[in-house]
Coordinates of N, CA, C and O and ligand atoms in Angstrom, one line a residue:
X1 N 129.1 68.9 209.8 CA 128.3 68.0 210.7 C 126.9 68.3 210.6 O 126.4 69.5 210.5
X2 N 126.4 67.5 210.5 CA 124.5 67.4 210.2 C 124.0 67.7 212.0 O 124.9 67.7 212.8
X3 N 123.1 67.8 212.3 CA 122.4 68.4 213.8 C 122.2 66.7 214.0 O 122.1 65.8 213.1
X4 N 122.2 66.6 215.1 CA 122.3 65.7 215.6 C 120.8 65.0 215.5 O 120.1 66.0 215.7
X5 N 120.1 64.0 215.3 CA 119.3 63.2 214.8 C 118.7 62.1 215.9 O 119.4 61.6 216.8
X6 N 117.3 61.9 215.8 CA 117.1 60.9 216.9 C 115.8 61.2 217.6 O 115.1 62.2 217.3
X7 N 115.6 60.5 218.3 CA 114.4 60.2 218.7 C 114.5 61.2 220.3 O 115.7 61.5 220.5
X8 N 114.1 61.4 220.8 CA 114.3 62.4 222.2 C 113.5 61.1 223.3 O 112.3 60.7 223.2
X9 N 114.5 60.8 224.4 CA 113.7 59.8 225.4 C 114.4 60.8 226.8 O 115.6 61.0 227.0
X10 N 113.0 61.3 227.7 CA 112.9 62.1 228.4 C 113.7 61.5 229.8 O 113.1 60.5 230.2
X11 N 114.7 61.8 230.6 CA 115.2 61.3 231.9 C 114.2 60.8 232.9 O 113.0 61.0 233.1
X12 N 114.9 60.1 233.5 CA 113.3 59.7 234.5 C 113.9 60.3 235.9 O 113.7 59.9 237.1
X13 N 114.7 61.5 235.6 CA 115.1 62.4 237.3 C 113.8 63.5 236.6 O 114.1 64.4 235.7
X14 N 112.6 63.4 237.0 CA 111.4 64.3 237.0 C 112.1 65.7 236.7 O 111.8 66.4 235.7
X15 N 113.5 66.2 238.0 CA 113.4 67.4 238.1 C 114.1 68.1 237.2 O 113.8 69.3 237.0
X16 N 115.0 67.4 236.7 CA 116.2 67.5 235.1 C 115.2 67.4 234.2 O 115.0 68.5 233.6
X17 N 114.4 66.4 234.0 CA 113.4 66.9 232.8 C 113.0 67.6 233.1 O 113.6 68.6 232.9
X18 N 112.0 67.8 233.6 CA 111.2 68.9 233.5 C 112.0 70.4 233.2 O 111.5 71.3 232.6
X19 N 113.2 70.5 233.6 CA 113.7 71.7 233.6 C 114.3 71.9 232.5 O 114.8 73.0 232.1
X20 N 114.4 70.7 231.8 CA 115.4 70.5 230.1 C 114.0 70.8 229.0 O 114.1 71.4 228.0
X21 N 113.1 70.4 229.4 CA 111.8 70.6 228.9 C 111.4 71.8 228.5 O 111.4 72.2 227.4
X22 N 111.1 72.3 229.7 CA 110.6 74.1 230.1 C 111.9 74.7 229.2 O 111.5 75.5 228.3
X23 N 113.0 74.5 229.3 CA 114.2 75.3 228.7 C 113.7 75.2 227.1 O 113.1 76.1 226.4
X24 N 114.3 73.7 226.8 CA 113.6 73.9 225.4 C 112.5 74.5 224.5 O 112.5 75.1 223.5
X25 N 111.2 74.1 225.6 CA 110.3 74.6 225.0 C 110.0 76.5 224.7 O 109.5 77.2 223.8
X26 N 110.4 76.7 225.8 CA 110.7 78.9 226.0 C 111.9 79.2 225.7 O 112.2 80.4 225.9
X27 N 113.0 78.2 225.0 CA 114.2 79.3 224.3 C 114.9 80.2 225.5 O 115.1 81.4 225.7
X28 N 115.0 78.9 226.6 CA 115.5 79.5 228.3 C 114.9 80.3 228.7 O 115.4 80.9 229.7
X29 N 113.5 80.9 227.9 CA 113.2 82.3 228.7 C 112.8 81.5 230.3 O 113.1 81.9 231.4
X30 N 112.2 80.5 230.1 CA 111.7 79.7 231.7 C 112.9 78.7 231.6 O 113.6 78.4 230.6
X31 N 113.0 78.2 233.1 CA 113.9 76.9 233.1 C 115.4 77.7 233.0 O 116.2 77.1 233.7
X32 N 115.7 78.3 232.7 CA 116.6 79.2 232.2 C 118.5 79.5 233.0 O 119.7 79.6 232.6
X33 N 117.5 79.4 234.9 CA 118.4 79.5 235.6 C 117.9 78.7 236.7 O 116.8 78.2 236.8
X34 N 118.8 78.7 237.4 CA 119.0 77.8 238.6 C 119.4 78.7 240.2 O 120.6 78.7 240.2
X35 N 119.1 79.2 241.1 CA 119.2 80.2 242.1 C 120.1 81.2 241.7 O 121.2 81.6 242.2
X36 N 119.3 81.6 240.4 CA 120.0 82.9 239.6 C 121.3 83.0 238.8 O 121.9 83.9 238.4
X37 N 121.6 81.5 238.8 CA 122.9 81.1 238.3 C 122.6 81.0 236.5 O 121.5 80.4 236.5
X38 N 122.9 81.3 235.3 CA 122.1 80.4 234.4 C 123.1 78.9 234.0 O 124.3 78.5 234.3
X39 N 121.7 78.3 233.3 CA 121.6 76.8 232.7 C 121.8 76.8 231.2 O 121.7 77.9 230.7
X40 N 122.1 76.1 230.6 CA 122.1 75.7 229.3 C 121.9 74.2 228.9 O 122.7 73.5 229.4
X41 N 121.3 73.7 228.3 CA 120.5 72.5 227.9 C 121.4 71.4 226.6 O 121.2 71.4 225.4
X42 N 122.4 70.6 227.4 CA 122.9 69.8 226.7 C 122.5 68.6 226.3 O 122.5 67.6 227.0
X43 N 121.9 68.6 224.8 CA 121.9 66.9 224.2 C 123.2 65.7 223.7 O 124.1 65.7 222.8
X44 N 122.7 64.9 224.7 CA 123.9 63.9 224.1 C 123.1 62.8 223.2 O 121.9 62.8 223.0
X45 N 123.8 62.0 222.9 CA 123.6 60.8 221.9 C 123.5 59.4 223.1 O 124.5 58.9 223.6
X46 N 122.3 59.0 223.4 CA 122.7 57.2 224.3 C 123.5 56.8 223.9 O 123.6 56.6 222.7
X47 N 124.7 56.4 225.2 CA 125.5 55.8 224.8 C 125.6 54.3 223.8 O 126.5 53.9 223.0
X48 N 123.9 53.5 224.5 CA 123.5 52.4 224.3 C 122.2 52.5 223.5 O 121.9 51.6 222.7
X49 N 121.3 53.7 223.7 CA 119.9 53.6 223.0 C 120.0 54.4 221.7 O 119.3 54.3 220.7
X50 N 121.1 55.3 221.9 CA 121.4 56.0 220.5 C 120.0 57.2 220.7 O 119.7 58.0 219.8
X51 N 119.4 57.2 221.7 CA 118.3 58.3 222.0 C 119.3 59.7 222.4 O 120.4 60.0 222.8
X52 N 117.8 60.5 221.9 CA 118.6 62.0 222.4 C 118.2 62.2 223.8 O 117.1 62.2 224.3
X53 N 119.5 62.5 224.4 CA 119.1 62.4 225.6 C 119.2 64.2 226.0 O 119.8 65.0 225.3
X54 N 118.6 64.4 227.0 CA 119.0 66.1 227.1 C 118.4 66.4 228.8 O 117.4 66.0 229.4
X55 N 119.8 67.5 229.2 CA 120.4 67.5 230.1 C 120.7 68.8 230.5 O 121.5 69.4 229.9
X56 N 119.7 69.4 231.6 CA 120.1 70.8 232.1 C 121.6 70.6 232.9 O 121.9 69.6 233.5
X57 N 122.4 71.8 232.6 CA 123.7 71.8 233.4 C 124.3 73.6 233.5 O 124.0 74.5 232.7
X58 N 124.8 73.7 234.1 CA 125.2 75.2 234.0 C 125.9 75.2 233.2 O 126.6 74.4 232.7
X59 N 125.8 77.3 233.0 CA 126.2 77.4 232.1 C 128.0 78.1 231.8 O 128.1 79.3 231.9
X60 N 128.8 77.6 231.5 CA 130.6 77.5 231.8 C 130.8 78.6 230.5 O 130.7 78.1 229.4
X61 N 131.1 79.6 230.4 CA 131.5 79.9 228.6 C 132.1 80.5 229.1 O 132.2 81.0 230.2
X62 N 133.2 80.8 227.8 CA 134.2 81.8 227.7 C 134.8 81.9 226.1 O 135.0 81.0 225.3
X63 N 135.0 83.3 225.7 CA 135.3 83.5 224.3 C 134.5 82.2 223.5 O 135.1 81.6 222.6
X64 N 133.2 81.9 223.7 CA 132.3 81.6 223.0 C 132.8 79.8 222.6 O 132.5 79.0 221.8
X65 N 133.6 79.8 223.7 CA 133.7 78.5 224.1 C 132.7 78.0 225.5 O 132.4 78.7 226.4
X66 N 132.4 76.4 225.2 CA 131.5 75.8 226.7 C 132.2 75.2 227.1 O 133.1 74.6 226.4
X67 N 131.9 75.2 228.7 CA 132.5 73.6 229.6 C 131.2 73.0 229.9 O 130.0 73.5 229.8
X68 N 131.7 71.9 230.2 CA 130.1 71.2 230.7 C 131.0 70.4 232.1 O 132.2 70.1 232.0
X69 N 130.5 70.1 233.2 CA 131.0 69.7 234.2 C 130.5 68.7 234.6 O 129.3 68.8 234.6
X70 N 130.8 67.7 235.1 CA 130.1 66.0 235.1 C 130.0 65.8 236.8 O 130.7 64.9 237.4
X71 N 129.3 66.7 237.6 CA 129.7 66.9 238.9 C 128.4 65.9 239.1 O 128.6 64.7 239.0
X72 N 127.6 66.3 239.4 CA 126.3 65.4 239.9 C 126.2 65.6 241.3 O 126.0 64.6 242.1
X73 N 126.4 66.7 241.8 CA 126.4 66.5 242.9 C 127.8 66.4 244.1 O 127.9 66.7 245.3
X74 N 128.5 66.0 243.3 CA 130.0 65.3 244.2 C 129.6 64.1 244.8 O 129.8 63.7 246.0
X75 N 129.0 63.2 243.6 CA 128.2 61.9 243.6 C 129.5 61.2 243.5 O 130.5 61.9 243.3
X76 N 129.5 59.8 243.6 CA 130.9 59.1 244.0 C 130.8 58.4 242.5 O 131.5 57.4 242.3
X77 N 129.6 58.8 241.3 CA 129.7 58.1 240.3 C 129.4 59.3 239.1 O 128.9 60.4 239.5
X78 N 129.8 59.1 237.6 CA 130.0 60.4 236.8 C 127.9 59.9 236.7 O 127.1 59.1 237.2
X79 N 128.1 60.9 235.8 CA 126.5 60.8 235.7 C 126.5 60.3 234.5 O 127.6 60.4 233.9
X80 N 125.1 59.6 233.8 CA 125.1 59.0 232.5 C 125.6 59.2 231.4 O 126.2 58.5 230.6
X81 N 125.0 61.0 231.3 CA 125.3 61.4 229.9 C 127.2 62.0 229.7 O 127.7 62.4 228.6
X82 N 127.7 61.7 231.1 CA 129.0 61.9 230.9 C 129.7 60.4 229.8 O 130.7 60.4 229.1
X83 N 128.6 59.0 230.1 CA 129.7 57.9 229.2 C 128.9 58.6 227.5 O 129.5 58.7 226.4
X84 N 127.7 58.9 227.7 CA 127.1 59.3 226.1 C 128.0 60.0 225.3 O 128.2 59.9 224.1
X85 N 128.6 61.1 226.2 CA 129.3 61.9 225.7 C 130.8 61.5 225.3 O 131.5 62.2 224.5
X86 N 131.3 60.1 226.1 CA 132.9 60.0 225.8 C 132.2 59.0 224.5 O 133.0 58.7 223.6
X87 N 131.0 58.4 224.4 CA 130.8 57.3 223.1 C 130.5 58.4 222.2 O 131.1 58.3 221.1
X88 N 129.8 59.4 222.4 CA 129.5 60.2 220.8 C 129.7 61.8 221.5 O 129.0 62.4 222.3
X89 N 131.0 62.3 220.7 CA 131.4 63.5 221.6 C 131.1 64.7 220.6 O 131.7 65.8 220.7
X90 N 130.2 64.3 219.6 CA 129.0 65.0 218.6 C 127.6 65.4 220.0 O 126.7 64.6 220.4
X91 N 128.0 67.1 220.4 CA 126.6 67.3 221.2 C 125.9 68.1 220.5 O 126.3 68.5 219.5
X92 N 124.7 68.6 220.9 CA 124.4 69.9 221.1 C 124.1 70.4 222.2 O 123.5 69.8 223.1
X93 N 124.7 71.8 222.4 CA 124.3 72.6 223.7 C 123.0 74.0 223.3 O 122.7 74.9 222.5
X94 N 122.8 73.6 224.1 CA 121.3 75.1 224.2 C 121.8 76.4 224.6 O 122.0 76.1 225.8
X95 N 122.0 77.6 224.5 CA 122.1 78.6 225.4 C 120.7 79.7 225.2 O 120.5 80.2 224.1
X96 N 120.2 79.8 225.8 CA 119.4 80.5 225.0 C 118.0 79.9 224.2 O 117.4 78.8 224.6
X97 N 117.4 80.6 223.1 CA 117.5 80.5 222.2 C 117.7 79.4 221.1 O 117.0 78.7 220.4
X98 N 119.5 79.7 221.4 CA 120.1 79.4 220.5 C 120.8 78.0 220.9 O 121.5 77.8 221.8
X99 N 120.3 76.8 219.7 CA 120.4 75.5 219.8 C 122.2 74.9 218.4 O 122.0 74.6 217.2
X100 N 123.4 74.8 218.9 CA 124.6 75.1 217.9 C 124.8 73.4 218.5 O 124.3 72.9 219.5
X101 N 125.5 73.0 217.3 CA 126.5 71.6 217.7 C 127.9 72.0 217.9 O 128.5 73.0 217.5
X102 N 128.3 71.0 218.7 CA 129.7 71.2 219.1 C 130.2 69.4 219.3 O 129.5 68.4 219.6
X103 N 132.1 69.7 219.0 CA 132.7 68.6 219.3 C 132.8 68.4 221.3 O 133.3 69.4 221.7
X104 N 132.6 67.9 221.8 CA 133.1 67.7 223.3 C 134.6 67.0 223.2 O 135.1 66.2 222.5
X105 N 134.9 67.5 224.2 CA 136.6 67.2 224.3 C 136.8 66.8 226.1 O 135.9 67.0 226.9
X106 N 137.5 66.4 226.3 CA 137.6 66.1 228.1 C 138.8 66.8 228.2 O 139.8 66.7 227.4
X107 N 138.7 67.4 229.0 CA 140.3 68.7 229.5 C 140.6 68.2 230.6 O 139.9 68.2 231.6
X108 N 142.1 67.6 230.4 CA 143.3 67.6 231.9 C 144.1 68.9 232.0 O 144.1 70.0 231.4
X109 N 145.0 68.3 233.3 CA 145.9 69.6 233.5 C 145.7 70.9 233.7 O 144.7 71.4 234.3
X110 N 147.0 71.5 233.1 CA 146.6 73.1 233.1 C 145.5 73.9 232.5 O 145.0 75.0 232.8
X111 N 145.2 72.8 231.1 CA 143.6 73.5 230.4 C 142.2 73.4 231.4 O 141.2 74.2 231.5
X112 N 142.4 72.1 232.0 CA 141.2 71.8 233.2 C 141.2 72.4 234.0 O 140.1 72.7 234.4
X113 N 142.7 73.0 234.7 CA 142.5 74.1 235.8 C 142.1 75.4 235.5 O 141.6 76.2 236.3
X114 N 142.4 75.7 233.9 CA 141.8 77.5 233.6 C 140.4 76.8 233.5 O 139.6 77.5 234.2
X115 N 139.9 75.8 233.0 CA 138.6 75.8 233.2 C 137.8 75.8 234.4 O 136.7 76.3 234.6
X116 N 138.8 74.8 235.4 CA 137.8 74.7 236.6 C 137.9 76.1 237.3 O 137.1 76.2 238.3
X117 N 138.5 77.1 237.0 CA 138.4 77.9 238.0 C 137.4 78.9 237.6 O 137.0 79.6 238.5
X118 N 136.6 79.0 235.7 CA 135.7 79.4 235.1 C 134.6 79.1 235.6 O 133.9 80.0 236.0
X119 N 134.2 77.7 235.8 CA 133.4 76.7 236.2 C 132.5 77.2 237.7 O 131.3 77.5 237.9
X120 N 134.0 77.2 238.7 CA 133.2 77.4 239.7 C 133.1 78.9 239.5 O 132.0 79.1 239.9
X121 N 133.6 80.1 239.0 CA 133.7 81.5 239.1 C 132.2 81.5 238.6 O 131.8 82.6 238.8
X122 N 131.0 80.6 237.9 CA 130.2 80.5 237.6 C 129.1 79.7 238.3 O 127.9 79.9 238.3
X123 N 129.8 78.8 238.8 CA 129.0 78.1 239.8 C 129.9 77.6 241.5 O 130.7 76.6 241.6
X124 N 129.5 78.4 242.3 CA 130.5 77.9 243.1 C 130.4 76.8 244.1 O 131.2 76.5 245.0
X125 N 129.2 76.0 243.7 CA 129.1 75.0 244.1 C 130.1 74.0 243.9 O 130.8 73.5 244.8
X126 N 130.3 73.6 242.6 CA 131.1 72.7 242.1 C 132.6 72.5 243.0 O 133.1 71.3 243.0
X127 N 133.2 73.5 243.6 CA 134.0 73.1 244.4 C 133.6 72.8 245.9 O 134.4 72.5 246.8
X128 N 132.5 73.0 246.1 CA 132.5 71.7 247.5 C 131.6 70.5 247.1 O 131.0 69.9 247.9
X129 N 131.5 70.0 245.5 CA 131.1 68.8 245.2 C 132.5 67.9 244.9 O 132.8 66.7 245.0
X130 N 133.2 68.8 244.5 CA 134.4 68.1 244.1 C 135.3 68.1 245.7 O 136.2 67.3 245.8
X131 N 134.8 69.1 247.0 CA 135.4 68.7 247.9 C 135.2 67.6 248.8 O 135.8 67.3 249.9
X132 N 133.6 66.6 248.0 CA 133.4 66.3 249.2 C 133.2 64.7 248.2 O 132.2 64.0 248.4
X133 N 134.1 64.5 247.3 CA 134.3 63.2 246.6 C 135.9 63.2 246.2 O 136.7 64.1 246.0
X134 N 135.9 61.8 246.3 CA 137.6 61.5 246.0 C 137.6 61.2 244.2 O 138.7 60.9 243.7
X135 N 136.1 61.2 243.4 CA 136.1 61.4 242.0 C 136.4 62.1 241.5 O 135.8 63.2 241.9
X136 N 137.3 62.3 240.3 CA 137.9 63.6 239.7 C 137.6 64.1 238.9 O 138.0 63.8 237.8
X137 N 136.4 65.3 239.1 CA 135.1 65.5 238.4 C 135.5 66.0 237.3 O 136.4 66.9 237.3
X138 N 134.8 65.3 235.9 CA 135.7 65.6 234.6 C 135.0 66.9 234.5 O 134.3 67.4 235.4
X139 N 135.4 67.6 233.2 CA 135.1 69.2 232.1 C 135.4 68.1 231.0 O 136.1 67.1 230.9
X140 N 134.3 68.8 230.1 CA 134.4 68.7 228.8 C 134.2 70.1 228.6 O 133.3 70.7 229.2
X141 N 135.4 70.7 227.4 CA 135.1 72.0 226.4 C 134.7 71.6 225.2 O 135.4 70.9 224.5
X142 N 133.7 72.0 224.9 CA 133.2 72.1 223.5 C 133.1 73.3 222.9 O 132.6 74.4 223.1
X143 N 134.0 72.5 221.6 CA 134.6 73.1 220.7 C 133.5 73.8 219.5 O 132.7 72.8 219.5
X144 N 133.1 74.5 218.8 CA 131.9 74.6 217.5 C 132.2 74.4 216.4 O 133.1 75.0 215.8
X145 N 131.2 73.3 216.0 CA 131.5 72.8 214.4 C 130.5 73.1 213.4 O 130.7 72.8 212.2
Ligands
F42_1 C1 119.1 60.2 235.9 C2 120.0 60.1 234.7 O1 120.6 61.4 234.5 P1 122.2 61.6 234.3 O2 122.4 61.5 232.8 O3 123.0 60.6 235.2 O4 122.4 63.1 234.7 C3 122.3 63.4 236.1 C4 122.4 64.9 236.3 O5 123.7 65.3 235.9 C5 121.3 65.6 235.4 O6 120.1 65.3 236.0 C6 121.6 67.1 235.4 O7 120.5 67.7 234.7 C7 121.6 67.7 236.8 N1 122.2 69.1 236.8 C8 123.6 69.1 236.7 N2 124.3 68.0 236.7 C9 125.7 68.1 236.5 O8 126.3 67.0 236.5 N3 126.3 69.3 236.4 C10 125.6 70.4 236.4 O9 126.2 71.5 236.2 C11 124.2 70.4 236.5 C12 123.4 71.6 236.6 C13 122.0 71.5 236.6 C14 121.2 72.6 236.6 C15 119.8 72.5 236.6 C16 119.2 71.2 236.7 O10 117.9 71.1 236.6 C17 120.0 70.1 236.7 C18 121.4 70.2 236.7 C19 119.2 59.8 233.5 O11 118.7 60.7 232.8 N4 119.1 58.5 233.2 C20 118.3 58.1 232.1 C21 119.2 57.3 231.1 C22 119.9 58.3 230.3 C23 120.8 57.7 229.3 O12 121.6 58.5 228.8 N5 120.8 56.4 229.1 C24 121.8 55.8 228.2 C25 122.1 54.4 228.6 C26 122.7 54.4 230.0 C27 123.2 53.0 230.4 O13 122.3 52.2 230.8 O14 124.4 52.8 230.3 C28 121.3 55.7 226.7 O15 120.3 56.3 226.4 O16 122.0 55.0 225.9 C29 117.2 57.2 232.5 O17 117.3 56.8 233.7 O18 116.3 57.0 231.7

């Protein structure tokens, strides 16, 4: 897989850019974390503009695997770059530094439950966003290609 290609068009949630911004630009040394939690900086592909879109979200890993969590809040709708991601499930995630491509995958079941419980063990928010919507907040694991 070639690095993902494209023109970069910045969100118009001020506070997500700016924080996908700051990340990018300092290699997470700024922007980095979130009330001491850390972040990692996912680019997706527009679903419709084919722009790179990019997206602070926390950071889910395990055995050098990512989740990415489509919470928004415990918003009653997925957030954008969750349809970018089921049209082109070619991302890149930021950790760091370090900017890798990966495939995105959407996890049910028993793999969604070892993940969700990674998820919140990392952010424990996520379970009273998911307690306080009847939406069934996806995970994507991304895989490295
Ligand atoms: C506001 C909207 O953002 P969104 O993609 O819905 O994502 C909403 C949030 O999830 C996003 O702001 C996250 O960064 C918020 N957020 C987290 N959001 C999460 O869902 N999960 C997290 O774990 C998370 C952590 C986090 C940590 C730090 C931080 O600063 C923000 C964090 C957006 O950027 N819209 C763009 C469009 C983006 C886009 O992808 N457009 C599509 C077309 C869309 C269409 O019209 O169909 C395209 O280009 O083709 C715009 O209005 O210009």
């Amino acid at each position: 897989f070639m690095p993902l290609t494209g023109e970069y068009e910045p969100s118009t949630s001020d506070w997500a850019r700016k924080q996908a911004e700051l990340y990018e630009a300092t290699g997470g040394a700024e922007g980095g974390e979130l009330r001491g939690m850390p972040v990692i900086v996912l680019t997706t592909v527009g679903a419709k503009s084919g722009k790179l879109r990019k997206t602070a979200l926390m950071r889910v890993e395990h055995d050098g695997e990512y989740a990415v969590v489509a919470s928004l809040g415990g918003a009653p709708k997925h957030p954008v770059w969750y349809f970018n991601m089921v049209a082109h499930p070619h991302v890149e995630l930021q950790d760091g530094p370090e900017k890798l491509d990966y495939l995105a995958r959407e996890v049910t079941g028993d793999e969604k439950a070892a993940w969700w419980e990674r998820a919140v063990a990392a952010f424990p928010d996520y379970a009273d966003y998911q307690e306080k919507t009847d939406r069934e907040i996806p995970v994507f694991v991304l895989e490295a290609i």
